[in-house]
PDB file of C-alpha atoms and ligand atoms in Angstrom:
ATOM      1  CA  MET A   1     -20.078 -29.162  12.068  1.00  0.00           C
ATOM      2  CA  ASP A   2     -17.846 -30.181  14.952  1.00  0.00           C
ATOM      3  CA  PRO A   3     -19.672 -28.891  18.074  1.00  0.00           C
ATOM      4  CA  LEU A   4     -16.362 -27.581  19.403  1.00  0.00           C
ATOM      5  CA  LEU A   5     -16.318 -25.010  16.626  1.00  0.00           C
ATOM      6  CA  ASP A   6     -20.009 -24.558  15.975  1.00  0.00           C
ATOM      7  CA  PHE A   7     -20.912 -20.885  16.430  1.00  0.00           C
ATOM      8  CA  THR A   8     -24.348 -21.166  14.838  1.00  0.00           C
ATOM      9  CA  GLY A   9     -26.552 -18.288  15.969  1.00  0.00           C
ATOM     10  CA  LYS A  10     -23.902 -16.764  18.247  1.00  0.00           C
ATOM     11  CA  VAL A  11     -23.695 -12.966  18.059  1.00  0.00           C
ATOM     12  CA  ALA A  12     -20.160 -11.565  18.031  1.00  0.00           C
ATOM     13  CA  VAL A  13     -18.868  -7.992  18.070  1.00  0.00           C
ATOM     14  CA  ILE A  14     -15.291  -7.479  16.896  1.00  0.00           C
ATOM     15  CA  THR A  15     -13.276  -4.250  16.934  1.00  0.00           C
ATOM     16  CA  GLY A  16     -10.449  -3.506  14.499  1.00  0.00           C
ATOM     17  CA  ALA A  17     -11.889  -5.819  11.852  1.00  0.00           C
ATOM     18  CA  ALA A  18     -10.873  -4.003   8.645  1.00  0.00           C
ATOM     19  CA  GLN A  19      -7.705  -6.099   8.341  1.00  0.00           C
ATOM     20  CA  GLY A  20      -5.361  -8.417  10.221  1.00  0.00           C
ATOM     21  CA  PHE A  21      -6.589 -10.661  13.034  1.00  0.00           C
ATOM     22  CA  GLY A  22      -9.969  -8.933  13.288  1.00  0.00           C
ATOM     23  CA  GLN A  23     -10.805  -9.471   9.621  1.00  0.00           C
ATOM     24  CA  LEU A  24      -9.711 -13.105   9.602  1.00  0.00           C
ATOM     25  CA  LEU A  25     -11.535 -13.877  12.834  1.00  0.00           C
ATOM     26  CA  ALA A  26     -14.722 -12.315  11.425  1.00  0.00           C
ATOM     27  CA  GLU A  27     -14.456 -14.476   8.304  1.00  0.00           C
ATOM     28  CA  GLU A  28     -13.831 -17.642  10.310  1.00  0.00           C
ATOM     29  CA  LEU A  29     -16.675 -17.006  12.768  1.00  0.00           C
ATOM     30  CA  ALA A  30     -19.066 -16.235   9.909  1.00  0.00           C
ATOM     31  CA  LYS A  31     -18.129 -19.528   8.206  1.00  0.00           C
ATOM     32  CA  ARG A  32     -19.098 -21.294  11.415  1.00  0.00           C
ATOM     33  CA  GLY A  33     -22.528 -19.707  11.707  1.00  0.00           C
ATOM     34  CA  ALA A  34     -21.983 -16.593  13.832  1.00  0.00           C
ATOM     35  CA  LYS A  35     -23.811 -13.298  13.280  1.00  0.00           C
ATOM     36  CA  LEU A  36     -21.453 -10.362  13.368  1.00  0.00           C
ATOM     37  CA  VAL A  37     -21.139  -6.683  14.117  1.00  0.00           C
ATOM     38  CA  ILE A  38     -17.684  -5.700  12.936  1.00  0.00           C
ATOM     39  CA  SER A  39     -16.157  -2.286  13.388  1.00  0.00           C
ATOM     40  CA  ASP A  40     -13.008  -0.307  12.735  1.00  0.00           C
ATOM     41  CA  ILE A  41     -11.785   3.276  12.668  1.00  0.00           C
ATOM     42  CA  ASN A  42     -11.279   2.557   8.947  1.00  0.00           C
ATOM     43  CA  GLU A  43     -14.919   2.709   7.870  1.00  0.00           C
ATOM     44  CA  ALA A  44     -14.406   1.950   4.177  1.00  0.00           C
ATOM     45  CA  GLY A  45     -12.140  -0.977   5.036  1.00  0.00           C
ATOM     46  CA  VAL A  46     -14.549  -2.613   7.449  1.00  0.00           C
ATOM     47  CA  HIS A  47     -17.458  -2.210   5.017  1.00  0.00           C
ATOM     48  CA  LYS A  48     -15.410  -3.963   2.352  1.00  0.00           C
ATOM     49  CA  VAL A  49     -14.757  -6.874   4.723  1.00  0.00           C
ATOM     50  CA  ALA A  50     -18.454  -7.030   5.629  1.00  0.00           C
ATOM     51  CA  ASP A  51     -19.555  -6.995   1.981  1.00  0.00           C
ATOM     52  CA  ALA A  52     -17.349 -10.006   1.246  1.00  0.00           C
ATOM     53  CA  ILE A  53     -18.690 -11.866   4.292  1.00  0.00           C
ATOM     54  CA  ALA A  54     -22.306 -10.972   3.438  1.00  0.00           C
ATOM     55  CA  ALA A  55     -21.763 -12.347  -0.072  1.00  0.00           C
ATOM     56  CA  THR A  56     -21.270 -15.788   1.508  1.00  0.00           C
ATOM     57  CA  GLY A  57     -24.766 -15.550   2.999  1.00  0.00           C
ATOM     58  CA  ALA A  58     -23.680 -14.757   6.569  1.00  0.00           C
ATOM     59  CA  LYS A  59     -25.365 -12.056   8.633  1.00  0.00           C
ATOM     60  CA  VAL A  60     -23.021  -9.128   9.236  1.00  0.00           C
ATOM     61  CA  LEU A  61     -23.230  -5.437  10.054  1.00  0.00           C
ATOM     62  CA  ALA A  62     -20.286  -3.077   9.671  1.00  0.00           C
ATOM     63  CA  MET A  63     -19.808   0.266  11.345  1.00  0.00           C
ATOM     64  CA  LYS A  64     -17.214   2.863  12.165  1.00  0.00           C
ATOM     65  CA  CYS A  65     -16.011   2.663  15.743  1.00  0.00           C
ATOM     66  CA  ASP A  66     -12.967   4.452  17.093  1.00  0.00           C
ATOM     67  CA  VAL A  67     -12.392   2.405  20.244  1.00  0.00           C
ATOM     68  CA  SER A  68     -10.853   5.362  22.047  1.00  0.00           C
ATOM     69  CA  LYS A  69     -14.355   6.899  22.107  1.00  0.00           C
ATOM     70  CA  ASN A  70     -16.616   5.387  24.736  1.00  0.00           C
ATOM     71  CA  GLU A  71     -19.832   6.420  22.975  1.00  0.00           C
ATOM     72  CA  GLN A  72     -18.754   4.696  19.751  1.00  0.00           C
ATOM     73  CA  CYS A  73     -18.032   1.474  21.666  1.00  0.00           C
ATOM     74  CA  LYS A  74     -21.484   1.701  23.227  1.00  0.00           C
ATOM     75  CA  ALA A  75     -23.020   2.253  19.790  1.00  0.00           C
ATOM     76  CA  MET A  76     -21.383  -0.939  18.522  1.00  0.00           C
ATOM     77  CA  VAL A  77     -22.909  -3.021  21.316  1.00  0.00           C
ATOM     78  CA  ASP A  78     -26.271  -1.258  20.915  1.00  0.00           C
ATOM     79  CA  ALA A  79     -26.209  -2.065  17.187  1.00  0.00           C
ATOM     80  CA  ALA A  80     -25.700  -5.767  17.922  1.00  0.00           C
ATOM     81  CA  ILE A  81     -28.580  -5.794  20.403  1.00  0.00           C
ATOM     82  CA  GLU A  82     -30.855  -3.966  17.975  1.00  0.00           C
ATOM     83  CA  ALA A  83     -29.989  -6.156  15.004  1.00  0.00           C
ATOM     84  CA  PHE A  84     -29.546  -9.557  16.656  1.00  0.00           C
ATOM     85  CA  GLY A  85     -30.953  -9.275  20.194  1.00  0.00           C
ATOM     86  CA  CYS A  86     -27.829 -10.033  22.241  1.00  0.00           C
ATOM     87  CA  VAL A  87     -24.022 -10.109  22.443  1.00  0.00           C
ATOM     88  CA  ASP A  88     -22.633 -13.587  23.079  1.00  0.00           C
ATOM     89  CA  ILE A  89     -19.029 -12.802  22.122  1.00  0.00           C
ATOM     90  CA  GLY A  90     -17.006  -9.599  22.467  1.00  0.00           C
ATOM     91  CA  VAL A  91     -13.575  -9.390  20.871  1.00  0.00           C
ATOM     92  CA  ASN A  92     -11.568  -6.297  21.805  1.00  0.00           C
ATOM     93  CA  ASN A  93      -8.950  -6.552  19.120  1.00  0.00           C
ATOM     94  CA  ALA A  94      -8.317  -3.031  17.760  1.00  0.00           C
ATOM     95  CA  GLY A  95      -4.873  -1.777  18.605  1.00  0.00           C
ATOM     96  CA  ILE A  96      -1.908   0.220  17.395  1.00  0.00           C
ATOM     97  CA  ALA A  97       1.830  -0.340  17.603  1.00  0.00           C
ATOM     98  CA  HIS A  98       4.457   2.400  17.715  1.00  0.00           C
ATOM     99  CA  GLU A  99       7.831   2.946  16.174  1.00  0.00           C
ATOM    100  CA  PHE A 100      10.575   1.082  18.040  1.00  0.00           C
ATOM    101  CA  MET A 101      12.487   3.530  20.256  1.00  0.00           C
ATOM    102  CA  PRO A 102      14.203   3.593  23.615  1.00  0.00           C
ATOM    103  CA  LEU A 103      12.037   4.189  26.655  1.00  0.00           C
ATOM    104  CA  HIS A 104      13.742   7.509  27.387  1.00  0.00           C
ATOM    105  CA  ASP A 105      12.700   8.863  23.979  1.00  0.00           C
ATOM    106  CA  ILE A 106       9.033   8.028  24.388  1.00  0.00           C
ATOM    107  CA  ASP A 107       7.061  11.177  25.017  1.00  0.00           C
ATOM    108  CA  GLU A 108       3.740  11.875  26.625  1.00  0.00           C
ATOM    109  CA  THR A 109       1.825  12.104  23.336  1.00  0.00           C
ATOM    110  CA  LEU A 110       2.881   8.605  22.380  1.00  0.00           C
ATOM    111  CA  MET A 111       2.034   7.297  25.869  1.00  0.00           C
ATOM    112  CA  ASP A 112      -1.389   8.962  25.628  1.00  0.00           C
ATOM    113  CA  SER A 113      -2.180   7.413  22.238  1.00  0.00           C
ATOM    114  CA  GLN A 114      -1.214   3.957  23.452  1.00  0.00           C
ATOM    115  CA  PHE A 115      -3.332   4.405  26.547  1.00  0.00           C
ATOM    116  CA  ALA A 116      -6.314   5.836  24.637  1.00  0.00           C
ATOM    117  CA  ILE A 117      -6.554   3.081  22.030  1.00  0.00           C
ATOM    118  CA  ASN A 118      -4.897  -0.021  23.462  1.00  0.00           C
ATOM    119  CA  VAL A 119      -6.120   0.335  27.057  1.00  0.00           C
ATOM    120  CA  LYS A 120      -9.180   2.577  27.236  1.00  0.00           C
ATOM    121  CA  GLY A 121     -10.379   1.063  23.951  1.00  0.00           C
ATOM    122  CA  VAL A 122     -10.437  -2.379  25.561  1.00  0.00           C
ATOM    123  CA  GLN A 123     -12.125  -1.175  28.760  1.00  0.00           C
ATOM    124  CA  PHE A 124     -14.776   0.737  26.768  1.00  0.00           C
ATOM    125  CA  GLY A 125     -15.533  -2.394  24.762  1.00  0.00           C
ATOM    126  CA  MET A 126     -15.658  -4.575  27.872  1.00  0.00           C
ATOM    127  CA  ARG A 127     -17.881  -2.261  29.876  1.00  0.00           C
ATOM    128  CA  HIS A 128     -20.713  -2.254  27.325  1.00  0.00           C
ATOM    129  CA  GLN A 129     -20.327  -5.928  26.458  1.00  0.00           C
ATOM    130  CA  ILE A 130     -20.398  -6.848  30.162  1.00  0.00           C
ATOM    131  CA  LYS A 131     -23.488  -4.704  30.892  1.00  0.00           C
ATOM    132  CA  GLN A 132     -25.368  -6.646  28.218  1.00  0.00           C
ATOM    133  CA  MET A 133     -23.910 -10.028  29.224  1.00  0.00           C
ATOM    134  CA  LEU A 134     -24.996  -9.440  32.841  1.00  0.00           C
ATOM    135  CA  GLN A 135     -28.579  -9.154  31.595  1.00  0.00           C
ATOM    136  CA  GLN A 136     -28.211 -12.282  29.480  1.00  0.00           C
ATOM    137  CA  GLY A 137     -26.583 -14.282  32.292  1.00  0.00           C
ATOM    138  CA  GLU A 138     -23.624 -15.327  30.121  1.00  0.00           C
ATOM    139  CA  GLY A 139     -21.015 -14.197  27.643  1.00  0.00           C
ATOM    140  CA  ILE A 140     -17.459 -14.592  26.415  1.00  0.00           C
ATOM    141  CA  ILE A 141     -14.914 -11.805  25.994  1.00  0.00           C
ATOM    142  CA  LEU A 142     -11.540 -12.129  24.305  1.00  0.00           C
ATOM    143  CA  ASN A 143      -9.065  -9.262  24.588  1.00  0.00           C
ATOM    144  CA  VAL A 144      -6.060  -9.071  22.313  1.00  0.00           C
ATOM    145  CA  SER A 145      -2.926  -8.407  24.323  1.00  0.00           C
ATOM    146  CA  SER A 146       0.551  -9.431  23.150  1.00  0.00           C
ATOM    147  CA  MET A 147       3.754 -11.106  24.242  1.00  0.00           C
ATOM    148  CA  ALA A 148       4.669  -7.508  25.048  1.00  0.00           C
ATOM    149  CA  GLY A 149       1.936  -7.721  27.694  1.00  0.00           C
ATOM    150  CA  LEU A 150       3.597 -10.661  29.427  1.00  0.00           C
ATOM    151  CA  GLY A 151       7.187  -9.442  29.502  1.00  0.00           C
ATOM    152  CA  GLY A 152       9.413  -6.551  28.595  1.00  0.00           C
ATOM    153  CA  ALA A 153       9.599  -5.548  24.932  1.00  0.00           C
ATOM    154  CA  ALA A 154      12.852  -3.751  24.138  1.00  0.00           C
ATOM    155  CA  ARG A 155      12.189  -0.428  22.370  1.00  0.00           C
ATOM    156  CA  GLY A 156       8.453  -0.960  22.683  1.00  0.00           C
ATOM    157  CA  SER A 157       7.850   0.246  26.220  1.00  0.00           C
ATOM    158  CA  ALA A 158       4.665   2.255  25.665  1.00  0.00           C
ATOM    159  CA  TYR A 159       3.073  -0.636  23.754  1.00  0.00           C
ATOM    160  CA  SER A 160       4.256  -3.044  26.451  1.00  0.00           C
ATOM    161  CA  MET A 161       2.768  -0.804  29.151  1.00  0.00           C
ATOM    162  CA  ALA A 162      -0.567  -0.794  27.346  1.00  0.00           C
ATOM    163  CA  LYS A 163      -0.634  -4.537  26.665  1.00  0.00           C
ATOM    164  CA  HIS A 164       0.227  -5.291  30.325  1.00  0.00           C
ATOM    165  CA  ALA A 165      -2.790  -3.154  31.246  1.00  0.00           C
ATOM    166  CA  VAL A 166      -4.988  -5.293  28.960  1.00  0.00           C
ATOM    167  CA  ILE A 167      -3.930  -8.302  31.031  1.00  0.00           C
ATOM    168  CA  GLY A 168      -4.886  -6.469  34.230  1.00  0.00           C
ATOM    169  CA  LEU A 169      -8.332  -5.729  32.778  1.00  0.00           C
ATOM    170  CA  THR A 170      -8.712  -9.319  31.605  1.00  0.00           C
ATOM    171  CA  LYS A 171      -7.790 -10.991  34.887  1.00  0.00           C
ATOM    172  CA  THR A 172      -9.762  -8.528  36.990  1.00  0.00           C
ATOM    173  CA  GLY A 173     -12.806  -8.874  34.755  1.00  0.00           C
ATOM    174  CA  ALA A 174     -12.602 -12.655  35.035  1.00  0.00           C
ATOM    175  CA  VAL A 175     -12.479 -12.430  38.834  1.00  0.00           C
ATOM    176  CA  GLU A 176     -15.331  -9.907  39.053  1.00  0.00           C
ATOM    177  CA  TYR A 177     -17.711 -11.602  36.637  1.00  0.00           C
ATOM    178  CA  GLY A 178     -16.928 -15.310  36.983  1.00  0.00           C
ATOM    179  CA  ARG A 179     -20.024 -15.826  39.096  1.00  0.00           C
ATOM    180  CA  ASN A 180     -22.075 -14.145  36.363  1.00  0.00           C
ATOM    181  CA  ASN A 181     -20.938 -16.770  33.857  1.00  0.00           C
ATOM    182  CA  ILE A 182     -18.997 -14.193  31.838  1.00  0.00           C
ATOM    183  CA  ARG A 183     -15.649 -15.618  30.819  1.00  0.00           C
ATOM    184  CA  ILE A 184     -12.861 -13.177  29.980  1.00  0.00           C
ATOM    185  CA  ASN A 185      -9.529 -14.207  28.478  1.00  0.00           C
ATOM    186  CA  ALA A 186      -6.699 -12.631  26.509  1.00  0.00           C
ATOM    187  CA  ILE A 187      -4.530 -13.887  23.684  1.00  0.00           C
ATOM    188  CA  CYS A 188      -0.870 -12.878  23.583  1.00  0.00           C
ATOM    189  CA  PRO A 189       0.643 -13.311  20.128  1.00  0.00           C
ATOM    190  CA  PHE A 190       4.301 -12.942  19.208  1.00  0.00           C
ATOM    191  CA  PHE A 191       5.054 -10.933  16.026  1.00  0.00           C
ATOM    192  CA  THR A 192       2.647 -12.118  13.339  1.00  0.00           C
ATOM    193  CA  LEU A 193       2.450 -11.288   9.654  1.00  0.00           C
ATOM    194  CA  THR A 194      -0.530  -8.937   9.671  1.00  0.00           C
ATOM    195  CA  PRO A 195      -0.249  -5.440   8.149  1.00  0.00           C
ATOM    196  CA  MET A 196       0.847  -4.205  11.602  1.00  0.00           C
ATOM    197  CA  VAL A 197       4.137  -6.032  10.994  1.00  0.00           C
ATOM    198  CA  THR A 198       4.381  -6.285   7.202  1.00  0.00           C
ATOM    199  CA  ASN A 199       3.892  -2.512   6.823  1.00  0.00           C
ATOM    200  CA  PHE A 200       7.118  -1.756   8.657  1.00  0.00           C
ATOM    201  CA  ALA A 201       9.264  -4.893   8.322  1.00  0.00           C
ATOM    202  CA  ASP A 202      10.544  -6.154   4.980  1.00  0.00           C
ATOM    203  CA  GLU A 203      11.382  -9.844   4.532  1.00  0.00           C
ATOM    204  CA  GLU A 204      14.907  -9.422   5.841  1.00  0.00           C
ATOM    205  CA  LYS A 205      13.686  -7.695   8.981  1.00  0.00           C
ATOM    206  CA  GLN A 206      10.924 -10.283   9.404  1.00  0.00           C
ATOM    207  CA  SER A 207      13.403 -13.126   9.296  1.00  0.00           C
ATOM    208  CA  LYS A 208      15.623 -11.346  11.835  1.00  0.00           C
ATOM    209  CA  MET A 209      12.614 -10.878  14.124  1.00  0.00           C
ATOM    210  CA  GLY A 210      11.671 -14.534  13.606  1.00  0.00           C
ATOM    211  CA  ARG A 211      15.031 -15.646  14.939  1.00  0.00           C
ATOM    212  CA  GLY A 212      13.831 -14.452  18.362  1.00  0.00           C
ATOM    213  CA  ALA A 213      11.428 -17.416  18.481  1.00  0.00           C
ATOM    214  CA  PRO A 214      12.456 -21.055  19.031  1.00  0.00           C
ATOM    215  CA  MET A 215      10.403 -21.936  15.929  1.00  0.00           C
ATOM    216  CA  ASN A 216      12.662 -19.513  14.073  1.00  0.00           C
ATOM    217  CA  ARG A 217       9.871 -17.655  12.298  1.00  0.00           C
ATOM    218  CA  LEU A 218       7.059 -15.182  12.826  1.00  0.00           C
ATOM    219  CA  GLY A 219       3.454 -16.236  13.274  1.00  0.00           C
ATOM    220  CA  GLU A 220       0.898 -16.514  10.480  1.00  0.00           C
ATOM    221  CA  PRO A 221      -2.426 -14.742  11.114  1.00  0.00           C
ATOM    222  CA  LYS A 222      -4.334 -18.025  10.719  1.00  0.00           C
ATOM    223  CA  GLU A 223      -2.269 -19.548  13.548  1.00  0.00           C
ATOM    224  CA  ILE A 224      -3.372 -16.827  15.956  1.00  0.00           C
ATOM    225  CA  VAL A 225      -6.972 -16.896  14.756  1.00  0.00           C
ATOM    226  CA  ALA A 226      -7.097 -20.687  15.241  1.00  0.00           C
ATOM    227  CA  MET A 227      -6.395 -20.124  18.953  1.00  0.00           C
ATOM    228  CA  MET A 228      -8.913 -17.278  19.098  1.00  0.00           C
ATOM    229  CA  LEU A 229     -11.592 -19.653  17.785  1.00  0.00           C
ATOM    230  CA  MET A 230     -10.654 -22.292  20.357  1.00  0.00           C
ATOM    231  CA  MET A 231     -10.754 -19.740  23.170  1.00  0.00           C
ATOM    232  CA  LEU A 232     -14.176 -18.511  21.999  1.00  0.00           C
ATOM    233  CA  SER A 233     -15.582 -21.989  21.409  1.00  0.00           C
ATOM    234  CA  PRO A 234     -19.049 -22.402  22.929  1.00  0.00           C
ATOM    235  CA  ALA A 235     -17.784 -25.777  24.196  1.00  0.00           C
ATOM    236  CA  ASN A 236     -14.889 -24.170  26.055  1.00  0.00           C
ATOM    237  CA  THR A 237     -16.837 -23.303  29.197  1.00  0.00           C
ATOM    238  CA  TYR A 238     -14.371 -23.360  32.123  1.00  0.00           C
ATOM    239  CA  LEU A 239     -11.506 -21.205  30.814  1.00  0.00           C
ATOM    240  CA  THR A 240     -11.422 -17.713  32.285  1.00  0.00           C
ATOM    241  CA  GLY A 241      -8.815 -15.162  33.374  1.00  0.00           C
ATOM    242  CA  GLN A 242      -6.168 -16.738  31.149  1.00  0.00           C
ATOM    243  CA  CYS A 243      -3.685 -14.841  29.009  1.00  0.00           C
ATOM    244  CA  ILE A 244      -2.458 -17.362  26.503  1.00  0.00           C
ATOM    245  CA  ALA A 245       0.812 -16.961  24.637  1.00  0.00           C
ATOM    246  CA  VAL A 246       0.822 -18.033  20.992  1.00  0.00           C
ATOM    247  CA  ASP A 247       4.442 -17.391  20.327  1.00  0.00           C
ATOM    248  CA  GLY A 248       6.418 -20.113  18.567  1.00  0.00           C
ATOM    249  CA  GLY A 249       7.993 -20.965  21.919  1.00  0.00           C
ATOM    250  CA  VAL A 250       9.219 -17.505  22.955  1.00  0.00           C
ATOM    251  CA  SER A 251       7.772 -17.762  26.472  1.00  0.00           C
ATOM    252  CA  ALA A 252       9.504 -21.112  27.002  1.00  0.00           C
ATOM    253  CA  THR A 253      12.969 -19.573  26.719  1.00  0.00           C
TER     254      THR A 253
HETATM  255  N1  NAD B   1       0.575  -8.549  14.420  1.00  0.00           N
HETATM  256  C1  NAD B   1       1.279  -8.722  15.512  1.00  0.00           C
HETATM  257  O1  NAD B   1       2.487  -9.032  15.477  1.00  0.00           O
HETATM  258  C2  NAD B   1       0.631  -8.603  16.862  1.00  0.00           C
HETATM  259  C3  NAD B   1       1.251  -9.235  17.950  1.00  0.00           C
HETATM  260  C4  NAD B   1       0.665  -9.123  19.208  1.00  0.00           C
HETATM  261  C5  NAD B   1      -0.532  -8.442  19.355  1.00  0.00           C
HETATM  262  N2  NAD B   1      -1.101  -7.830  18.284  1.00  0.00           N
HETATM  263  C6  NAD B   1      -2.361  -7.123  18.517  1.00  0.00           C
HETATM  264  O2  NAD B   1      -3.362  -7.678  17.704  1.00  0.00           O
HETATM  265  C7  NAD B   1      -4.400  -6.713  17.503  1.00  0.00           C
HETATM  266  C8  NAD B   1      -4.746  -6.671  16.027  1.00  0.00           C
HETATM  267  O3  NAD B   1      -3.595  -6.262  15.344  1.00  0.00           O
HETATM  268  P1  NAD B   1      -3.209  -6.720  13.867  1.00  0.00           P
HETATM  269  O4  NAD B   1      -1.917  -7.375  13.955  1.00  0.00           O
HETATM  270  O5  NAD B   1      -4.364  -7.376  13.211  1.00  0.00           O
HETATM  271  O6  NAD B   1      -2.930  -5.261  13.290  1.00  0.00           O
HETATM  272  P2  NAD B   1      -3.475  -4.450  12.044  1.00  0.00           P
HETATM  273  O7  NAD B   1      -2.786  -3.145  12.118  1.00  0.00           O
HETATM  274  O8  NAD B   1      -3.353  -5.263  10.832  1.00  0.00           O
HETATM  275  O9  NAD B   1      -5.031  -4.277  12.379  1.00  0.00           O
HETATM  276  C9  NAD B   1      -5.458  -3.433  13.411  1.00  0.00           C
HETATM  277  C10 NAD B   1      -6.807  -2.844  13.050  1.00  0.00           C
HETATM  278  O10 NAD B   1      -7.190  -1.976  14.133  1.00  0.00           O
HETATM  279  C11 NAD B   1      -7.728  -0.795  13.567  1.00  0.00           C
HETATM  280  N3  NAD B   1      -7.614   0.327  14.501  1.00  0.00           N
HETATM  281  C12 NAD B   1      -6.512   1.059  14.802  1.00  0.00           C
HETATM  282  N4  NAD B   1      -6.848   2.033  15.667  1.00  0.00           N
HETATM  283  C13 NAD B   1      -8.165   1.922  15.914  1.00  0.00           C
HETATM  284  C14 NAD B   1      -9.092   2.617  16.721  1.00  0.00           C
HETATM  285  N5  NAD B   1      -8.726   3.694  17.428  1.00  0.00           N
HETATM  286  N6  NAD B   1     -10.379   2.200  16.753  1.00  0.00           N
HETATM  287  C15 NAD B   1     -10.761   1.132  16.023  1.00  0.00           C
HETATM  288  N7  NAD B   1      -9.951   0.446  15.210  1.00  0.00           N
HETATM  289  C16 NAD B   1      -8.663   0.833  15.175  1.00  0.00           C
HETATM  290  C17 NAD B   1      -6.929  -0.561  12.298  1.00  0.00           C
HETATM  291  O11 NAD B   1      -7.596   0.308  11.391  1.00  0.00           O
HETATM  292  C18 NAD B   1      -6.761  -1.985  11.781  1.00  0.00           C
HETATM  293  O12 NAD B   1      -7.820  -2.343  10.921  1.00  0.00           O
HETATM  294  C19 NAD B   1      -3.854  -5.395  18.054  1.00  0.00           C
HETATM  295  O13 NAD B   1      -4.392  -5.155  19.322  1.00  0.00           O
HETATM  296  C20 NAD B   1      -2.357  -5.649  18.148  1.00  0.00           C
HETATM  297  O14 NAD B   1      -1.731  -4.845  19.113  1.00  0.00           O
HETATM  298  C21 NAD B   1      -0.552  -7.908  17.041  1.00  0.00           C
END
């Protein structure tokens, strides 16, 4: 295997892995030798993903974890330590979108749900991953932000607020733990054809959304996961504090 993408023996925890980016990343890491603890609020869904991965011979544990609950995030990290002895890779991927609406219509309940899952969920994951990585003397964390975390997102202000906060956590974590050899980065995808998008946008809407990108189309999940793998590569040892847009050129406009 190309050493750039050889994850043999690496232990990864991934949140939100019942579908979308989390599922595909789990499958790709398992193919490259990683041992996995995958979690989701959708317990049946994440077990189904794990069963398919286990059938390939890879080592994988699945569990329910609602990332808005600190104790459940701790339990996920504890499960990885118990089963595999360490946590080399933490991927804080679970997240929710919200219905498009003007900022002045967004109420406190919607703000709270975005904050609970998309912000606190990432910090809860990071805090337990980092505590373990400090003991190990190394580790890699990848947070999933969004293009909405790098700029304004019309009619998506609560989501944009939350994804900007993920970037604050990512950069601050990188600054605090750089000397501990814990690298922390974020990926910022443009609209991509996971269930998060396909569940609300039909083909006509997707093609309209795609026109917002210079490449004139939405992203494919495998295109985002390819960058996730590169950012997590054990050979990629000097990248930290970066929030990388994978966006068909949107950020160049
Ligand atoms: N698809 C896109 O266009 C896009 C673009 C930018 C960023 N993102 C981000 O990528 C990440 C993954 O999204 P996706 O596109 O794969 O979406 P998705 O909806 O297909 O998958 C998200 C997963 O997170 C899980 N989840 C939701 N709430 C949870 C909670 N409280 N605790 C644990 N798991 C929970 C869901 O059950 C689901 O399995 C999210 O953070 C999302 O905001 C997506």
